[in-house]
CSV table of N, CA and C in Angstrom, one decimal:
chain,number,residue,atom,x,y,z
A,1,MET,N,0.8,-1.2,0.0
A,1,MET,CA,0.0,0.0,0.0
A,1,MET,C,0.9,1.2,0.0
A,2,THR,N,0.5,2.2,-0.8
A,2,THR,CA,1.3,3.4,-0.9
A,2,THR,C,0.7,4.5,-0.1
A,3,ASP,N,1.4,5.1,0.8
A,3,ASP,CA,0.9,6.2,1.6
A,3,ASP,C,1.2,7.5,0.9
A,4,LEU,N,0.1,8.3,0.6
A,4,LEU,CA,0.3,9.5,-0.2
A,4,LEU,C,0.0,10.7,0.7
A,5,THR,N,0.4,10.6,2.0
A,5,THR,CA,0.2,11.7,2.9
A,5,THR,C,1.1,12.8,2.6
A,6,HIS,N,0.5,14.0,2.6
A,6,HIS,CA,1.3,15.2,2.3
A,6,HIS,C,1.5,16.1,3.5
A,7,ALA,N,2.6,16.7,3.7
A,7,ALA,CA,2.9,17.7,4.7
A,7,ALA,C,2.8,19.0,4.0
A,8,PRO,N,2.2,20.0,4.6
A,8,PRO,CA,2.1,21.3,3.9
A,8,PRO,C,3.5,22.0,3.6
A,9,VAL,N,4.4,21.8,4.5
A,9,VAL,CA,5.8,22.3,4.3
A,9,VAL,C,6.8,21.3,4.8
A,10,ALA,N,7.8,21.1,3.9
A,10,ALA,CA,8.8,20.1,4.3
A,10,ALA,C,9.7,20.6,5.4
A,11,PRO,N,10.0,19.7,6.4
A,11,PRO,CA,10.9,20.1,7.4
A,11,PRO,C,12.2,20.6,6.9
A,12,ALA,N,12.9,21.4,7.6
A,12,ALA,CA,14.2,22.0,7.1
A,12,ALA,C,15.2,20.9,6.7
A,13,TRP,N,15.3,19.8,7.4
A,13,TRP,CA,16.3,18.8,7.1
A,13,TRP,C,16.0,18.1,5.8
A,14,LEU,N,14.7,18.1,5.4
A,14,LEU,CA,14.3,17.5,4.2
A,14,LEU,C,14.4,18.4,3.0
A,15,ALA,N,14.0,19.7,3.2
A,15,ALA,CA,14.1,20.7,2.2
A,15,ALA,C,15.5,20.9,1.8
A,16,SER,N,16.4,20.8,2.7
A,16,SER,CA,17.9,21.1,2.4
A,16,SER,C,18.4,20.0,1.5
A,17,ARG,N,17.7,18.9,1.4
A,17,ARG,CA,18.2,17.7,0.6
A,17,ARG,C,17.5,17.6,-0.7
A,18,ARG,N,16.8,18.7,-1.1
A,18,ARG,CA,16.0,18.7,-2.3
A,18,ARG,C,16.9,18.4,-3.5
A,19,LYS,N,16.5,17.5,-4.4
A,19,LYS,CA,17.2,17.2,-5.6
A,19,LYS,C,16.9,18.3,-6.6
A,20,PRO,N,17.9,18.6,-7.5
A,20,PRO,CA,17.7,19.7,-8.5
A,20,PRO,C,16.7,19.4,-9.6
A,21,HIS,N,16.5,18.1,-9.9
A,21,HIS,CA,15.6,17.7,-11.0
A,21,HIS,C,14.5,16.8,-10.6
A,22,CYS,N,13.4,16.9,-11.3
A,22,CYS,CA,12.2,16.0,-11.0
A,22,CYS,C,12.6,14.6,-11.4
A,23,LEU,N,12.3,13.7,-10.5
A,23,LEU,CA,12.6,12.3,-10.7
A,23,LEU,C,12.0,11.8,-12.1
A,24,LEU,N,10.8,12.3,-12.4
A,24,LEU,CA,10.1,11.7,-13.6
A,24,LEU,C,10.4,12.4,-14.9
A,25,CYS,N,10.4,13.8,-14.9
A,25,CYS,CA,10.6,14.5,-16.2
A,25,CYS,C,11.9,15.3,-16.3
A,26,GLY,N,12.6,15.4,-15.2
A,26,GLY,CA,13.9,16.2,-15.2
A,26,GLY,C,13.7,17.7,-15.1
A,27,GLY,N,12.5,18.2,-14.9
A,27,GLY,CA,12.2,19.6,-14.8
A,27,GLY,C,12.7,20.1,-13.4
A,28,PRO,N,12.6,21.4,-13.2
A,28,PRO,CA,13.0,22.0,-11.9
A,28,PRO,C,12.1,21.5,-10.8
A,29,THR,N,12.6,21.2,-9.6
A,29,THR,CA,11.8,20.7,-8.6
A,29,THR,C,11.2,21.8,-7.7
A,30,VAL,N,10.0,21.4,-7.2
A,30,VAL,CA,9.3,22.2,-6.2
A,30,VAL,C,9.0,21.4,-5.0
A,31,PHE,N,8.8,20.1,-5.1
A,31,PHE,CA,8.4,19.3,-4.0
A,31,PHE,C,9.5,18.2,-3.6
A,32,THR,N,9.8,18.1,-2.4
A,32,THR,CA,10.7,17.0,-1.9
A,32,THR,C,9.9,15.9,-1.2
A,33,ASN,N,10.2,14.7,-1.5
A,33,ASN,CA,9.4,13.6,-1.1
A,33,ASN,C,10.3,12.5,-0.5
A,34,ILE,N,9.6,11.6,0.3
A,34,ILE,CA,10.4,10.5,0.9
A,34,ILE,C,9.7,9.2,0.4
A,35,TYR,N,10.5,8.3,0.0
A,35,TYR,CA,10.1,6.9,-0.3
A,35,TYR,C,10.7,6.0,0.7
A,36,ILE,N,9.8,5.2,1.4
A,36,ILE,CA,10.2,4.3,2.4
A,36,ILE,C,10.0,2.9,1.8
A,37,PRO,N,11.1,2.2,1.5
A,37,PRO,CA,11.0,0.9,0.8
A,37,PRO,C,10.3,-0.2,1.7
A,38,GLY,N,9.6,-1.0,1.1
A,38,GLY,CA,8.9,-2.1,1.8
A,38,GLY,C,9.9,-3.3,2.0
A,39,LYS,N,9.4,-4.3,2.7
A,39,LYS,CA,10.3,-5.5,3.0
A,39,LYS,C,10.8,-6.2,1.8
A,40,ARG,N,10.1,-6.2,0.7
A,40,ARG,CA,10.5,-6.9,-0.5
A,40,ARG,C,11.3,-6.0,-1.5
A,41,SER,N,11.5,-4.8,-1.2
A,41,SER,CA,12.2,-3.8,-2.0
A,41,SER,C,13.7,-4.2,-2.1
A,42,PRO,N,14.4,-3.9,-3.2
A,42,PRO,CA,15.8,-4.1,-3.3
A,42,PRO,C,16.5,-3.2,-2.3
A,43,ALA,N,15.8,-2.1,-1.8
A,43,ALA,CA,16.4,-1.2,-0.9
A,43,ALA,C,16.0,-1.4,0.5
A,44,ALA,N,15.4,-2.6,0.8
A,44,ALA,CA,14.9,-2.9,2.1
A,44,ALA,C,16.0,-2.8,3.1
A,45,PRO,N,15.8,-2.2,4.2
A,45,PRO,CA,16.9,-2.1,5.2
A,45,PRO,C,17.0,-3.4,6.0
A,46,PRO,N,18.1,-3.6,6.6
A,46,PRO,CA,18.3,-4.8,7.5
A,46,PRO,C,17.2,-4.7,8.6
A,47,PRO,N,16.9,-5.9,9.2
A,47,PRO,CA,15.9,-5.9,10.3
A,47,PRO,C,16.3,-4.9,11.4
A,48,GLY,N,15.3,-4.2,11.9
A,48,GLY,CA,15.6,-3.3,13.0
A,48,GLY,C,16.1,-1.9,12.5
A,49,LYS,N,16.2,-1.7,11.2
A,49,LYS,CA,16.7,-0.4,10.7
A,49,LYS,C,15.6,0.2,9.8
A,50,ARG,N,15.7,1.5,9.5
A,50,ARG,CA,14.8,2.2,8.6
A,50,ARG,C,15.6,2.8,7.5
A,51,ARG,N,15.0,2.9,6.3
A,51,ARG,CA,15.7,3.5,5.2
A,51,ARG,C,14.7,4.4,4.5
A,52,MET,N,15.1,5.6,4.2
A,52,MET,CA,14.3,6.6,3.5
A,52,MET,C,15.1,7.1,2.3
A,53,ILE,N,14.4,7.1,1.1
A,53,ILE,CA,15.0,7.6,-0.1
A,53,ILE,C,14.3,8.9,-0.5
A,54,ILE,N,15.1,10.0,-0.6
A,54,ILE,CA,14.6,11.3,-0.9
A,54,ILE,C,14.6,11.5,-2.4
A,55,TYR,N,13.5,12.0,-2.9
A,55,TYR,CA,13.4,12.3,-4.3
A,55,TYR,C,12.5,13.6,-4.4
A,56,SER,N,12.6,14.2,-5.6
A,56,SER,CA,11.9,15.5,-5.8
A,56,SER,C,11.1,15.4,-7.1
A,57,LEU,N,10.0,16.2,-7.1
A,57,LEU,CA,9.1,16.3,-8.2
A,57,LEU,C,8.9,17.7,-8.6
A,58,CYS,N,8.6,18.0,-9.9
A,58,CYS,CA,8.2,19.3,-10.3
A,58,CYS,C,6.7,19.5,-10.0
A,59,GLU,N,6.3,20.7,-10.2
A,59,GLU,CA,4.9,21.0,-9.8
A,59,GLU,C,3.9,20.2,-10.7
A,60,SER,N,4.2,20.0,-11.9
A,60,SER,CA,3.3,19.3,-12.8
A,60,SER,C,3.2,17.8,-12.4
A,61,CYS,N,4.3,17.1,-12.2
A,61,CYS,CA,4.3,15.7,-11.8
A,61,CYS,C,3.7,15.5,-10.4
A,62,ALA,N,4.0,16.4,-9.5
A,62,ALA,CA,3.5,16.3,-8.2
A,62,ALA,C,2.0,16.5,-8.2
A,63,GLY,N,1.4,17.2,-9.1
A,63,GLY,CA,0.0,17.3,-9.3
A,63,GLY,C,-0.7,16.0,-9.7
A,64,LYS,N,0.1,15.1,-10.2
A,64,LYS,CA,-0.4,13.8,-10.7
A,64,LYS,C,0.0,12.7,-9.7
A,65,LEU,N,0.4,13.0,-8.5
A,65,LEU,CA,1.0,12.1,-7.6
A,65,LEU,C,0.1,10.8,-7.4
A,66,ASP,N,-1.2,11.1,-7.3
A,66,ASP,CA,-2.1,9.9,-7.0
A,66,ASP,C,-2.1,8.9,-8.1
A,67,THR,N,-1.9,9.4,-9.4
A,67,THR,CA,-1.9,8.4,-10.5
A,67,THR,C,-0.5,8.0,-10.8
A,68,LEU,N,0.5,8.7,-10.4
A,68,LEU,CA,1.9,8.3,-10.7
A,68,LEU,C,2.7,7.6,-9.6
A,69,ALA,N,2.0,7.3,-8.5
A,69,ALA,CA,2.7,6.7,-7.3
A,69,ALA,C,3.4,5.4,-7.7
A,70,GLU,N,2.7,4.6,-8.4
A,70,GLU,CA,3.3,3.3,-8.8
A,70,GLU,C,4.5,3.5,-9.8
A,71,VAL,N,4.3,4.5,-10.6
A,71,VAL,CA,5.4,4.8,-11.6
A,71,VAL,C,6.7,5.3,-10.8
A,72,ILE,N,6.4,6.1,-9.8
A,72,ILE,CA,7.5,6.6,-9.0
A,72,ILE,C,8.2,5.5,-8.3
A,73,GLU,N,7.4,4.7,-7.6
A,73,GLU,CA,8.0,3.5,-6.9
A,73,GLU,C,8.8,2.6,-7.8
A,74,THR,N,8.3,2.3,-9.0
A,74,THR,CA,8.9,1.4,-9.9
A,74,THR,C,10.3,2.1,-10.4
A,75,LYS,N,10.2,3.4,-10.7
A,75,LYS,CA,11.4,4.0,-11.1
A,75,LYS,C,12.5,4.0,-10.1
A,76,ILE,N,12.2,4.3,-8.8
A,76,ILE,CA,13.1,4.2,-7.8
A,76,ILE,C,13.7,2.8,-7.6
A,77,GLU,N,12.8,1.8,-7.6
A,77,GLU,CA,13.3,0.4,-7.4
A,77,GLU,C,14.2,0.0,-8.6
A,78,ASN,N,13.9,0.4,-9.8
A,78,ASN,CA,14.7,0.1,-11.0
A,78,ASN,C,16.1,0.7,-10.9
A,79,GLU,N,16.1,2.0,-10.5
A,79,GLU,CA,17.4,2.7,-10.3
A,79,GLU,C,18.2,2.0,-9.2
A,80,LEU,N,17.6,1.6,-8.2
A,80,LEU,CA,18.3,0.9,-7.1
A,80,LEU,C,18.9,-0.5,-7.6
A,81,ARG,N,18.1,-1.2,-8.4
A,81,ARG,CA,18.5,-2.5,-8.9
A,81,ARG,C,19.7,-2.3,-9.9
A,82,SER,N,19.6,-1.2,-10.7
A,82,SER,CA,20.7,-1.0,-11.7
A,82,SER,C,22.0,-0.5,-11.0
A,83,SER,N,21.8,0.3,-10.0
A,83,SER,CA,23.0,0.7,-9.3
A,83,SER,C,23.7,-0.4,-8.4
A,84,ALA,N,22.9,-1.3,-8.0
A,84,ALA,CA,23.4,-2.5,-7.2
A,84,ALA,C,24.1,-3.4,-8.2
A,85,ALA,N,23.7,-3.5,-9.4
A,85,ALA,CA,24.3,-4.4,-10.4
A,85,ALA,C,25.7,-3.9,-10.9
A,86,THR,N,26.0,-2.6,-10.7
A,86,THR,CA,27.3,-2.1,-11.2
A,86,THR,C,28.4,-2.1,-10.2
């Protein structure tokens, strides 16, 4: 299940880690988001640990977050798999 909860303003620690480009289209970012991998994810943390992956979206892509959630999750997982293979 994907949690699409939104905070009105990113905490300072998160905003300071904003990526320069939208994860999906490469446009300038407006929103900073956190992906928390599930137990079956290639990025799943060891037992007893947590892992958060920070990504950013432009205003247009963030406006479609409800329909793009699976696309975002798949893109992050694929990038993790490809980086683990190198």
